[in-house]
Structure formats: C-alpha cells, structure tokens
Amino acid sequence: MNTMTIAIDGPAAAGKSTVAKKVAEKLSFIYVDTGAMYRALTWKALKEGISLEDEQRLVTLLGSSDLNLVQSEQGQRVILDHQDVSEEIRTAEVTNQVSIVAKHKEVREEMVQRQQQLVKDKGIVMDGRDIGTHVLPNAEVKIFMIASVEERAQRRHKENMEKGFPSDLHQLMEEIRKRDEIDSNRATAPLVKAEDAIEVDTTSMGINEVVDRILEIVHEKSVKGDQG
Ligand code: CDP
Ligand code: CDP
C-alpha cells in the first residue's frame, strides 16, 4: 500500500491538483503536479522570446533547464534554474499558451522521462493529462476526473475572485474549452481516459467528497491486491 502509484487525469480545472494533494497527504504519499513542468517550460520560452511552435528550440531549452519539483511545507514548489517560479507559472499568459508547448512530441518524450524518474520506492499520486496512459501505464489506481465545463469555469472564477484576480466567467469558459480541445486532439498522448481508469464525475461533488471517493477506490484496490 505504501508504494502504490495513483494516476489522476482529466480536463482543466476538474479539481485534479486540489484532490490529488489531499489524497497524497492522507496516505503520506508524494504528490507530483506534472502540469507545472509544462507551465515552467512555457514561462521560460516566453521570457526568452522563443516561438512556442518551434519544437527543436523548445527541446533544447528544456534540455538545458534545471527543473525541479520540490516538496515544501507550502506544498509543491517549482524550481527552475534555482529560481522559485511557482507563482509565475500560474499567470493567464502561461495558462492560455501552455497547451501549444505541450503538443510537441519531443517535448512530451523528455517530460515523460523526467516524470517517470520521480517515482521512487514510496507511494505517489501524480496528476496530469497522460499519466494513466503514458507516464504510469501500470499505476495501480487510475482516475479520470471530469466535471461540466460550466462547473469548471465557475470553480476557477471563484478561485480568482478569492485571490482578488480579475475574472470573467464567460471568458474563462471559452479558455477552458479551447485548452481542452487542444489537449484532447493533439497527435501525441492526447487527453483521453485510459481503458482501465475509473471515471469520477465531480460536477456536483465537494472537494472532500471526491477525496473520500478516491480513498475508497484506493482501499478497494489494496484489499484486492492483498488477496492476490
Ligand atoms: O490549469 P490546470 O491545472 O488544469 O492545468 P495543468 O495541470 O497545470 O496543465 C497545464 C497544461 O499542461 C494542460 O492544459 C496541458 O496542455 C499540459 N499538460 C499535459 O499536456 N500533460 C500533462 N501530464 C500535464 C499537463
Ligand atoms: O488541477 P485542476 O486544474 O484539475 O483543478 P484544481 O486547480 O485542483 O481545481 C480548480 C478549482 O476547483 C479549485 O479552486 C478547487 O478548490 C475547486 N474545486 C471544487 O470547487 N470542487 C471540487 N470537487 C474540486 C475542486
């Protein structure tokens, strides 16, 4: 049980990171937010004026980047070339362009390799878009977390308002739709439910309810595993 791997995939703002973090805490597992890695590369490319369509330059940029996900008391921090960029990678500028960077095959291959190296002999919860299908195809538990686009936009809107960020619900809905479309239709490792994933529709579920549902699935799986 303490070395179990849990993959959580799903569209933007379905609640993956919030729930994955809590599940990891409850189980004393490591939590890895893979989206942060694509965001960090996007942020650096924008800063250096590199075209987000230029796959080769992005691969070179990633190859020369010291990118680390560090567990701290405030949760996962993203350290890029020794600088903490955890806040910078969450701006609308990065959010609305990250899917362009994430569609490149060679960028993804390098990211997947780096993500697989993060699996140690301890339990892990990893969230993203291709975790159950490509990064951890043998994960013991695979969750595909969804919610209606209206609900997801509402959640982000509420989050923005609470943080005092400017926010327009309809614009958010369009941005989320657009990102889902790019992520779901790219040629390499698109966002798709793994055959053996369990779908959890969180549209009318609160955070703790989703956490409990996943812990229940984990428990069922570990009991079955113990029974051989
Ligand atoms: O905003 P949200 O938390 O939903 O997104 P994220 O998990 O931070 O991921 C940002 C973007 O990175 C996604 O929209 C995908 O384009 C890309 N991504 C990916 O392609 N594969 C992953 N495993 C994780 C993220
Ligand atoms: O990681 P992902 O983009 O899938 O979503 P998130 O950033 O974890 O969640 C987006 C927002 O929805 C956060 O403000 C969460 O607190 C909220 N949320 C919610 O209201 N109800 C849930 N069942 C899950 C998340």
PDB file of C-alpha atoms and ligand atoms in Angstrom:
ATOM      1  CA  MET A   1       0.000   0.000   0.000  1.00  0.00           C
ATOM      2  CA  ASN A   2       2.783   2.461   0.826  1.00  0.00           C
ATOM      3  CA  THR A   3       4.346   2.027  -2.604  1.00  0.00           C
ATOM      4  CA  MET A   4       1.137   2.326  -4.585  1.00  0.00           C
ATOM      5  CA  THR A   5       1.019   4.563  -7.678  1.00  0.00           C
ATOM      6  CA  ILE A   6      -2.099   6.644  -8.290  1.00  0.00           C
ATOM      7  CA  ALA A   7      -2.657   8.395 -11.636  1.00  0.00           C
ATOM      8  CA  ILE A   8      -5.193  11.218 -11.874  1.00  0.00           C
ATOM      9  CA  ASP A   9      -6.020  12.631 -15.293  1.00  0.00           C
ATOM     10  CA  GLY A  10      -8.729  14.900 -16.597  1.00  0.00           C
ATOM     11  CA  PRO A  11      -9.515  18.237 -18.221  1.00  0.00           C
ATOM     12  CA  ALA A  12      -8.627  21.717 -16.947  1.00  0.00           C
ATOM     13  CA  ALA A  13      -9.995  22.749 -13.557  1.00  0.00           C
ATOM     14  CA  ALA A  14     -11.678  19.414 -12.825  1.00  0.00           C
ATOM     15  CA  GLY A  15     -10.127  19.549  -9.352  1.00  0.00           C
ATOM     16  CA  LYS A  16      -7.208  17.195 -10.007  1.00  0.00           C
ATOM     17  CA  SER A  17      -4.460  19.030  -8.144  1.00  0.00           C
ATOM     18  CA  THR A  18      -6.601  20.028  -5.147  1.00  0.00           C
ATOM     19  CA  VAL A  19      -7.827  16.480  -4.694  1.00  0.00           C
ATOM     20  CA  ALA A  20      -4.514  14.759  -5.569  1.00  0.00           C
ATOM     21  CA  LYS A  21      -2.708  16.863  -2.949  1.00  0.00           C
ATOM     22  CA  LYS A  22      -5.207  15.904  -0.241  1.00  0.00           C
ATOM     23  CA  VAL A  23      -5.195  12.224  -1.187  1.00  0.00           C
ATOM     24  CA  ALA A  24      -1.380  12.248  -1.041  1.00  0.00           C
ATOM     25  CA  GLU A  25      -1.460  13.923   2.388  1.00  0.00           C
ATOM     26  CA  LYS A  26      -3.919  11.370   3.764  1.00  0.00           C
ATOM     27  CA  LEU A  27      -1.791   8.469   2.534  1.00  0.00           C
ATOM     28  CA  SER A  28       1.594  10.128   3.280  1.00  0.00           C
ATOM     29  CA  PHE A  29       2.437   9.756  -0.415  1.00  0.00           C
ATOM     30  CA  ILE A  30       4.418  12.112  -2.652  1.00  0.00           C
ATOM     31  CA  TYR A  31       2.322  14.392  -4.879  1.00  0.00           C
ATOM     32  CA  VAL A  32       3.544  15.369  -8.342  1.00  0.00           C
ATOM     33  CA  ASP A  33       1.782  18.023 -10.448  1.00  0.00           C
ATOM     34  CA  THR A  34       3.065  17.350 -13.970  1.00  0.00           C
ATOM     35  CA  GLY A  35       1.227  20.345 -15.457  1.00  0.00           C
ATOM     36  CA  ALA A  36       3.660  22.558 -13.539  1.00  0.00           C
ATOM     37  CA  MET A  37       6.510  21.200 -15.666  1.00  0.00           C
ATOM     38  CA  TYR A  38       4.828  22.160 -18.956  1.00  0.00           C
ATOM     39  CA  ARG A  39       3.965  25.528 -17.421  1.00  0.00           C
ATOM     40  CA  ALA A  40       7.580  26.139 -16.345  1.00  0.00           C
ATOM     41  CA  LEU A  41       8.887  25.446 -19.861  1.00  0.00           C
ATOM     42  CA  THR A  42       6.211  27.733 -21.336  1.00  0.00           C
ATOM     43  CA  TRP A  43       7.121  30.521 -18.909  1.00  0.00           C
ATOM     44  CA  LYS A  44      10.826  30.251 -19.760  1.00  0.00           C
ATOM     45  CA  ALA A  45      10.182  30.146 -23.537  1.00  0.00           C
ATOM     46  CA  LEU A  46       8.000  33.266 -23.305  1.00  0.00           C
ATOM     47  CA  LYS A  47      10.649  35.025 -21.225  1.00  0.00           C
ATOM     48  CA  GLU A  48      13.359  34.161 -23.768  1.00  0.00           C
ATOM     49  CA  GLY A  49      11.210  35.089 -26.763  1.00  0.00           C
ATOM     50  CA  ILE A  50      11.231  31.555 -28.204  1.00  0.00           C
ATOM     51  CA  SER A  51       8.356  30.692 -30.525  1.00  0.00           C
ATOM     52  CA  LEU A  52       6.041  28.169 -28.865  1.00  0.00           C
ATOM     53  CA  GLU A  53       5.674  26.453 -32.240  1.00  0.00           C
ATOM     54  CA  ASP A  54       9.427  25.842 -32.532  1.00  0.00           C
ATOM     55  CA  GLU A  55       9.732  22.268 -31.266  1.00  0.00           C
ATOM     56  CA  GLN A  56      13.506  21.976 -31.667  1.00  0.00           C
ATOM     57  CA  ARG A  57      14.257  25.168 -29.769  1.00  0.00           C
ATOM     58  CA  LEU A  58      11.847  24.138 -27.007  1.00  0.00           C
ATOM     59  CA  VAL A  59      13.527  20.737 -26.694  1.00  0.00           C
ATOM     60  CA  THR A  60      16.945  22.413 -26.483  1.00  0.00           C
ATOM     61  CA  LEU A  61      15.609  24.879 -23.917  1.00  0.00           C
ATOM     62  CA  LEU A  62      14.191  22.048 -21.804  1.00  0.00           C
ATOM     63  CA  GLY A  63      17.427  20.063 -22.114  1.00  0.00           C
ATOM     64  CA  SER A  64      19.410  22.975 -20.697  1.00  0.00           C
ATOM     65  CA  SER A  65      16.891  23.698 -17.907  1.00  0.00           C
ATOM     66  CA  ASP A  66      17.360  22.645 -14.324  1.00  0.00           C
ATOM     67  CA  LEU A  67      13.722  21.938 -13.476  1.00  0.00           C
ATOM     68  CA  ASN A  68      12.816  20.507 -10.085  1.00  0.00           C
ATOM     69  CA  LEU A  69       9.581  19.892  -8.209  1.00  0.00           C
ATOM     70  CA  VAL A  70      10.368  20.326  -4.543  1.00  0.00           C
ATOM     71  CA  GLN A  71       8.095  19.297  -1.677  1.00  0.00           C
ATOM     72  CA  SER A  72       7.884  22.039   0.950  1.00  0.00           C
ATOM     73  CA  GLU A  73       5.575  22.998   3.792  1.00  0.00           C
ATOM     74  CA  GLN A  74       3.570  25.163   1.383  1.00  0.00           C
ATOM     75  CA  GLY A  75       3.152  22.192  -0.951  1.00  0.00           C
ATOM     76  CA  GLN A  76       4.957  21.536  -4.200  1.00  0.00           C
ATOM     77  CA  ARG A  77       7.281  24.343  -5.331  1.00  0.00           C
ATOM     78  CA  VAL A  78       8.585  24.616  -8.859  1.00  0.00           C
ATOM     79  CA  ILE A  79      12.277  25.477  -9.015  1.00  0.00           C
ATOM     80  CA  LEU A  80      13.599  26.420 -12.435  1.00  0.00           C
ATOM     81  CA  ASP A  81      17.309  27.168 -12.783  1.00  0.00           C
ATOM     82  CA  HIS A  82      17.469  27.709  -8.990  1.00  0.00           C
ATOM     83  CA  GLN A  83      14.587  30.228  -9.042  1.00  0.00           C
ATOM     84  CA  ASP A  84      11.199  29.550  -7.407  1.00  0.00           C
ATOM     85  CA  VAL A  85       8.708  30.163 -10.248  1.00  0.00           C
ATOM     86  CA  SER A  86       5.662  28.565  -8.565  1.00  0.00           C
ATOM     87  CA  GLU A  87       3.628  31.777  -8.795  1.00  0.00           C
ATOM     88  CA  GLU A  88       4.896  32.996 -12.202  1.00  0.00           C
ATOM     89  CA  ILE A  89       3.767  29.819 -13.983  1.00  0.00           C
ATOM     90  CA  ARG A  90       0.120  30.363 -12.945  1.00  0.00           C
ATOM     91  CA  THR A  91      -0.455  33.612 -14.853  1.00  0.00           C
ATOM     92  CA  ALA A  92      -3.146  33.793 -17.550  1.00  0.00           C
ATOM     93  CA  GLU A  93      -0.398  34.385 -20.123  1.00  0.00           C
ATOM     94  CA  VAL A  94       1.137  30.982 -19.349  1.00  0.00           C
ATOM     95  CA  THR A  95      -2.207  29.205 -18.805  1.00  0.00           C
ATOM     96  CA  ASN A  96      -3.539  30.244 -22.188  1.00  0.00           C
ATOM     97  CA  GLN A  97      -0.437  29.140 -24.111  1.00  0.00           C
ATOM     98  CA  VAL A  98       0.831  26.072 -22.264  1.00  0.00           C
ATOM     99  CA  SER A  99      -1.173  23.667 -24.457  1.00  0.00           C
ATOM    100  CA  ILE A 100       0.781  24.836 -27.518  1.00  0.00           C
ATOM    101  CA  VAL A 101       4.049  23.787 -25.868  1.00  0.00           C
ATOM    102  CA  ALA A 102       2.517  20.525 -24.587  1.00  0.00           C
ATOM    103  CA  LYS A 103       1.512  19.310 -28.035  1.00  0.00           C
ATOM    104  CA  HIS A 104       5.108  18.773 -29.257  1.00  0.00           C
ATOM    105  CA  LYS A 105       6.112  15.102 -29.390  1.00  0.00           C
ATOM    106  CA  GLU A 106       9.766  15.550 -28.398  1.00  0.00           C
ATOM    107  CA  VAL A 107       8.919  17.906 -25.560  1.00  0.00           C
ATOM    108  CA  ARG A 108       6.491  15.301 -24.220  1.00  0.00           C
ATOM    109  CA  GLU A 109       9.002  12.456 -24.531  1.00  0.00           C
ATOM    110  CA  GLU A 110      11.522  14.363 -22.408  1.00  0.00           C
ATOM    111  CA  MET A 111       8.852  15.363 -19.861  1.00  0.00           C
ATOM    112  CA  VAL A 112       7.560  11.795 -19.522  1.00  0.00           C
ATOM    113  CA  GLN A 113      11.089  10.532 -18.905  1.00  0.00           C
ATOM    114  CA  ARG A 114      11.657  13.148 -16.205  1.00  0.00           C
ATOM    115  CA  GLN A 115       8.294  12.346 -14.601  1.00  0.00           C
ATOM    116  CA  GLN A 116       8.981   8.623 -14.530  1.00  0.00           C
ATOM    117  CA  GLN A 117      12.255   9.303 -12.712  1.00  0.00           C
ATOM    118  CA  LEU A 118      10.284  10.913  -9.885  1.00  0.00           C
ATOM    119  CA  VAL A 119       8.789   7.548  -8.936  1.00  0.00           C
ATOM    120  CA  LYS A 120      10.808   6.216  -6.032  1.00  0.00           C
ATOM    121  CA  ASP A 121      10.092   3.371  -3.633  1.00  0.00           C
ATOM    122  CA  LYS A 122       7.366   5.420  -1.941  1.00  0.00           C
ATOM    123  CA  GLY A 123       3.693   5.868  -2.768  1.00  0.00           C
ATOM    124  CA  ILE A 124       2.973   8.555  -5.337  1.00  0.00           C
ATOM    125  CA  VAL A 125      -0.039  10.483  -6.615  1.00  0.00           C
ATOM    126  CA  MET A 126       0.618  12.097  -9.989  1.00  0.00           C
ATOM    127  CA  ASP A 127      -1.828  14.294 -11.895  1.00  0.00           C
ATOM    128  CA  GLY A 128      -1.900  15.495 -15.485  1.00  0.00           C
ATOM    129  CA  ARG A 129      -3.357  14.502 -18.842  1.00  0.00           C
ATOM    130  CA  ASP A 130      -1.397  11.384 -19.868  1.00  0.00           C
ATOM    131  CA  ILE A 131      -0.415   9.847 -16.535  1.00  0.00           C
ATOM    132  CA  GLY A 132      -2.585   6.727 -16.748  1.00  0.00           C
ATOM    133  CA  THR A 133      -1.967   6.300 -20.479  1.00  0.00           C
ATOM    134  CA  HIS A 134       1.773   7.079 -20.832  1.00  0.00           C
ATOM    135  CA  VAL A 135       3.655   8.167 -17.714  1.00  0.00           C
ATOM    136  CA  LEU A 136       2.458   5.455 -15.316  1.00  0.00           C
ATOM    137  CA  PRO A 137       0.696   2.895 -17.528  1.00  0.00           C
ATOM    138  CA  ASN A 138       0.999   0.322 -14.729  1.00  0.00           C
ATOM    139  CA  ALA A 139      -0.431   2.550 -11.994  1.00  0.00           C
ATOM    140  CA  GLU A 140      -2.483   0.523  -9.517  1.00  0.00           C
ATOM    141  CA  VAL A 141      -5.193   3.177  -9.399  1.00  0.00           C
ATOM    142  CA  LYS A 142      -6.203   5.320 -12.384  1.00  0.00           C
ATOM    143  CA  ILE A 143      -8.781   8.052 -12.015  1.00  0.00           C
ATOM    144  CA  PHE A 144     -10.262  10.084 -14.844  1.00  0.00           C
ATOM    145  CA  MET A 145     -11.719  13.150 -13.172  1.00  0.00           C
ATOM    146  CA  ILE A 146     -14.280  15.203 -15.039  1.00  0.00           C
ATOM    147  CA  ALA A 147     -16.852  17.964 -14.424  1.00  0.00           C
ATOM    148  CA  SER A 148     -19.019  20.031 -16.765  1.00  0.00           C
ATOM    149  CA  VAL A 149     -17.254  22.974 -18.418  1.00  0.00           C
ATOM    150  CA  GLU A 150     -19.708  25.380 -16.720  1.00  0.00           C
ATOM    151  CA  GLU A 151     -18.847  23.987 -13.289  1.00  0.00           C
ATOM    152  CA  ARG A 152     -15.112  24.055 -14.004  1.00  0.00           C
ATOM    153  CA  ALA A 153     -15.254  27.672 -15.150  1.00  0.00           C
ATOM    154  CA  GLN A 154     -17.289  28.558 -12.035  1.00  0.00           C
ATOM    155  CA  ARG A 155     -14.668  26.953  -9.815  1.00  0.00           C
ATOM    156  CA  ARG A 156     -11.801  28.872 -11.432  1.00  0.00           C
ATOM    157  CA  HIS A 157     -13.876  32.071 -11.315  1.00  0.00           C
ATOM    158  CA  LYS A 158     -14.488  31.649  -7.601  1.00  0.00           C
ATOM    159  CA  GLU A 159     -10.804  30.922  -7.039  1.00  0.00           C
ATOM    160  CA  ASN A 160      -9.806  34.083  -8.954  1.00  0.00           C
ATOM    161  CA  MET A 161     -12.284  36.229  -7.017  1.00  0.00           C
ATOM    162  CA  GLU A 162     -10.989  34.884  -3.713  1.00  0.00           C
ATOM    163  CA  LYS A 163      -7.430  35.738  -4.741  1.00  0.00           C
ATOM    164  CA  GLY A 164      -8.522  39.196  -5.903  1.00  0.00           C
ATOM    165  CA  PHE A 165      -7.606  38.464  -9.536  1.00  0.00           C
ATOM    166  CA  PRO A 166      -9.650  39.925 -12.402  1.00  0.00           C
ATOM    167  CA  SER A 167     -12.002  37.262 -13.745  1.00  0.00           C
ATOM    168  CA  ASP A 168     -14.701  36.942 -16.381  1.00  0.00           C
ATOM    169  CA  LEU A 169     -16.784  33.771 -16.239  1.00  0.00           C
ATOM    170  CA  HIS A 170     -17.591  33.589 -19.963  1.00  0.00           C
ATOM    171  CA  GLN A 171     -14.014  34.242 -20.961  1.00  0.00           C
ATOM    172  CA  LEU A 172     -12.848  31.526 -18.567  1.00  0.00           C
ATOM    173  CA  MET A 173     -15.322  29.089 -20.057  1.00  0.00           C
ATOM    174  CA  GLU A 174     -14.015  29.817 -23.562  1.00  0.00           C
ATOM    175  CA  GLU A 175     -10.375  29.490 -22.446  1.00  0.00           C
ATOM    176  CA  ILE A 176     -11.045  26.178 -20.720  1.00  0.00           C
ATOM    177  CA  ARG A 177     -12.933  24.863 -23.777  1.00  0.00           C
ATOM    178  CA  LYS A 178     -10.090  25.873 -26.065  1.00  0.00           C
ATOM    179  CA  ARG A 179      -7.412  24.265 -23.877  1.00  0.00           C
ATOM    180  CA  ASP A 180      -9.445  21.041 -23.571  1.00  0.00           C
ATOM    181  CA  GLU A 181      -9.807  20.956 -27.327  1.00  0.00           C
ATOM    182  CA  ILE A 182      -6.069  21.303 -27.981  1.00  0.00           C
ATOM    183  CA  ASP A 183      -5.202  18.786 -25.223  1.00  0.00           C
ATOM    184  CA  SER A 184      -7.790  16.265 -26.458  1.00  0.00           C
ATOM    185  CA  ASN A 185      -6.965  16.499 -30.155  1.00  0.00           C
ATOM    186  CA  ARG A 186      -3.166  16.642 -30.250  1.00  0.00           C
ATOM    187  CA  ALA A 187      -1.412  13.797 -32.088  1.00  0.00           C
ATOM    188  CA  THR A 188       0.873  12.795 -29.206  1.00  0.00           C
ATOM    189  CA  ALA A 189      -0.587  11.466 -25.953  1.00  0.00           C
ATOM    190  CA  PRO A 190      -3.877  13.361 -26.070  1.00  0.00           C
ATOM    191  CA  LEU A 191      -6.102  13.750 -23.038  1.00  0.00           C
ATOM    192  CA  VAL A 192      -8.083  10.526 -23.056  1.00  0.00           C
ATOM    193  CA  LYS A 193      -9.437   8.191 -20.407  1.00  0.00           C
ATOM    194  CA  ALA A 194      -7.215   5.126 -20.008  1.00  0.00           C
ATOM    195  CA  GLU A 195      -9.143   1.919 -20.646  1.00  0.00           C
ATOM    196  CA  ASP A 196      -8.654   0.801 -17.065  1.00  0.00           C
ATOM    197  CA  ALA A 197      -9.329   4.198 -15.448  1.00  0.00           C
ATOM    198  CA  ILE A 198     -12.306   4.851 -13.209  1.00  0.00           C
ATOM    199  CA  GLU A 199     -14.247   7.943 -14.217  1.00  0.00           C
ATOM    200  CA  VAL A 200     -15.286  10.254 -11.383  1.00  0.00           C
ATOM    201  CA  ASP A 201     -17.718  12.994 -12.386  1.00  0.00           C
ATOM    202  CA  THR A 202     -17.240  15.705  -9.777  1.00  0.00           C
ATOM    203  CA  THR A 203     -19.747  18.210 -11.203  1.00  0.00           C
ATOM    204  CA  SER A 204     -21.891  18.110  -8.092  1.00  0.00           C
ATOM    205  CA  MET A 205     -19.309  16.859  -5.615  1.00  0.00           C
ATOM    206  CA  GLY A 206     -17.447  18.852  -2.995  1.00  0.00           C
ATOM    207  CA  ILE A 207     -13.670  18.511  -2.614  1.00  0.00           C
ATOM    208  CA  ASN A 208     -13.807  16.233   0.444  1.00  0.00           C
ATOM    209  CA  GLU A 209     -16.418  14.053  -1.181  1.00  0.00           C
ATOM    210  CA  VAL A 210     -14.102  13.478  -4.155  1.00  0.00           C
ATOM    211  CA  VAL A 211     -11.137  12.820  -1.838  1.00  0.00           C
ATOM    212  CA  ASP A 212     -13.198  10.229   0.084  1.00  0.00           C
ATOM    213  CA  ARG A 213     -14.322   8.558  -3.147  1.00  0.00           C
ATOM    214  CA  ILE A 214     -10.727   8.185  -4.315  1.00  0.00           C
ATOM    215  CA  LEU A 215      -9.571   6.890  -0.932  1.00  0.00           C
ATOM    216  CA  GLU A 216     -12.376   4.341  -1.152  1.00  0.00           C
ATOM    217  CA  ILE A 217     -11.162   3.231  -4.606  1.00  0.00           C
ATOM    218  CA  VAL A 218      -7.575   3.025  -3.298  1.00  0.00           C
ATOM    219  CA  HIS A 219      -8.727   0.964  -0.337  1.00  0.00           C
ATOM    220  CA  GLU A 220     -10.738  -1.437  -2.516  1.00  0.00           C
ATOM    221  CA  LYS A 221      -7.746  -1.857  -4.783  1.00  0.00           C
ATOM    222  CA  SER A 222      -5.303  -2.509  -1.951  1.00  0.00           C
ATOM    223  CA  VAL A 223      -7.624  -5.090  -0.351  1.00  0.00           C
ATOM    224  CA  LYS A 224      -7.922  -6.861  -3.715  1.00  0.00           C
ATOM    225  CA  GLY A 225      -4.142  -6.623  -4.183  1.00  0.00           C
ATOM    226  CA  ASP A 226      -3.537  -8.197  -0.732  1.00  0.00           C
ATOM    227  CA  GLN A 227      -5.862 -11.043  -1.649  1.00  0.00           C
ATOM    228  CA  GLY A 228      -3.765 -11.651  -4.766  1.00  0.00           C
TER     229      GLY A 228
HETATM  230  O1  CDP B   1      -4.940  24.560 -15.291  1.00  0.00           O
HETATM  231  P1  CDP B   1      -4.808  23.119 -14.963  1.00  0.00           P
HETATM  232  O2  CDP B   1      -4.439  22.820 -13.562  1.00  0.00           O
HETATM  233  O3  CDP B   1      -5.967  22.321 -15.420  1.00  0.00           O
HETATM  234  O4  CDP B   1      -3.645  22.597 -15.907  1.00  0.00           O
HETATM  235  P2  CDP B   1      -2.264  21.938 -15.557  1.00  0.00           P
HETATM  236  O5  CDP B   1      -2.462  20.599 -14.970  1.00  0.00           O
HETATM  237  O6  CDP B   1      -1.416  22.913 -14.855  1.00  0.00           O
HETATM  238  O7  CDP B   1      -1.692  21.694 -17.023  1.00  0.00           O
HETATM  239  C1  CDP B   1      -1.427  22.763 -17.899  1.00  0.00           C
HETATM  240  C2  CDP B   1      -1.345  22.234 -19.316  1.00  0.00           C
HETATM  241  O8  CDP B   1      -0.191  21.394 -19.427  1.00  0.00           O
HETATM  242  C3  CDP B   1      -2.510  21.374 -19.801  1.00  0.00           C
HETATM  243  O9  CDP B   1      -3.575  22.126 -20.317  1.00  0.00           O
HETATM  244  C4  CDP B   1      -1.835  20.522 -20.873  1.00  0.00           C
HETATM  245  O10 CDP B   1      -1.720  21.228 -22.089  1.00  0.00           O
HETATM  246  C5  CDP B   1      -0.429  20.331 -20.327  1.00  0.00           C
HETATM  247  N1  CDP B   1      -0.243  19.044 -19.652  1.00  0.00           N
HETATM  248  C6  CDP B   1      -0.037  17.929 -20.428  1.00  0.00           C
HETATM  249  O11 CDP B   1      -0.118  18.019 -21.654  1.00  0.00           O
HETATM  250  N2  CDP B   1       0.250  16.742 -19.855  1.00  0.00           N
HETATM  251  C7  CDP B   1       0.322  16.616 -18.532  1.00  0.00           C
HETATM  252  N3  CDP B   1       0.638  15.431 -17.993  1.00  0.00           N
HETATM  253  C8  CDP B   1       0.090  17.730 -17.710  1.00  0.00           C
HETATM  254  C9  CDP B   1      -0.215  18.944 -18.300  1.00  0.00           C
HETATM  255  O1  CDP B   2      -5.893  20.674 -11.146  1.00  0.00           O
HETATM  256  P1  CDP B   2      -7.139  21.077 -11.860  1.00  0.00           P
HETATM  257  O2  CDP B   2      -6.919  22.081 -12.915  1.00  0.00           O
HETATM  258  O3  CDP B   2      -7.915  19.890 -12.375  1.00  0.00           O
HETATM  259  O4  CDP B   2      -8.125  21.740 -10.804  1.00  0.00           O
HETATM  260  P2  CDP B   2      -7.827  22.461  -9.402  1.00  0.00           P
HETATM  261  O5  CDP B   2      -6.918  23.593  -9.634  1.00  0.00           O
HETATM  262  O6  CDP B   2      -7.447  21.434  -8.380  1.00  0.00           O
HETATM  263  O7  CDP B   2      -9.288  22.949  -9.012  1.00  0.00           O
HETATM  264  C1  CDP B   2      -9.881  24.079  -9.585  1.00  0.00           C
HETATM  265  C2  CDP B   2     -10.736  24.777  -8.536  1.00  0.00           C
HETATM  266  O8  CDP B   2     -11.888  23.993  -8.255  1.00  0.00           O
HETATM  267  C3  CDP B   2     -10.035  24.989  -7.189  1.00  0.00           C
HETATM  268  O9  CDP B   2     -10.339  26.298  -6.749  1.00  0.00           O
HETATM  269  C4  CDP B   2     -10.680  23.962  -6.277  1.00  0.00           C
HETATM  270  O10 CDP B   2     -10.732  24.401  -4.936  1.00  0.00           O
HETATM  271  C5  CDP B   2     -12.068  23.848  -6.863  1.00  0.00           C
HETATM  272  N1  CDP B   2     -12.735  22.534  -6.654  1.00  0.00           N
HETATM  273  C6  CDP B   2     -14.060  22.485  -6.250  1.00  0.00           C
HETATM  274  O11 CDP B   2     -14.657  23.530  -6.025  1.00  0.00           O
HETATM  275  N2  CDP B   2     -14.710  21.289  -6.107  1.00  0.00           N
HETATM  276  C7  CDP B   2     -14.098  20.142  -6.373  1.00  0.00           C
HETATM  277  N3  CDP B   2     -14.748  18.993  -6.249  1.00  0.00           N
HETATM  278  C8  CDP B   2     -12.758  20.178  -6.821  1.00  0.00           C
HETATM  279  C9  CDP B   2     -12.102  21.393  -6.952  1.00  0.00           C
END
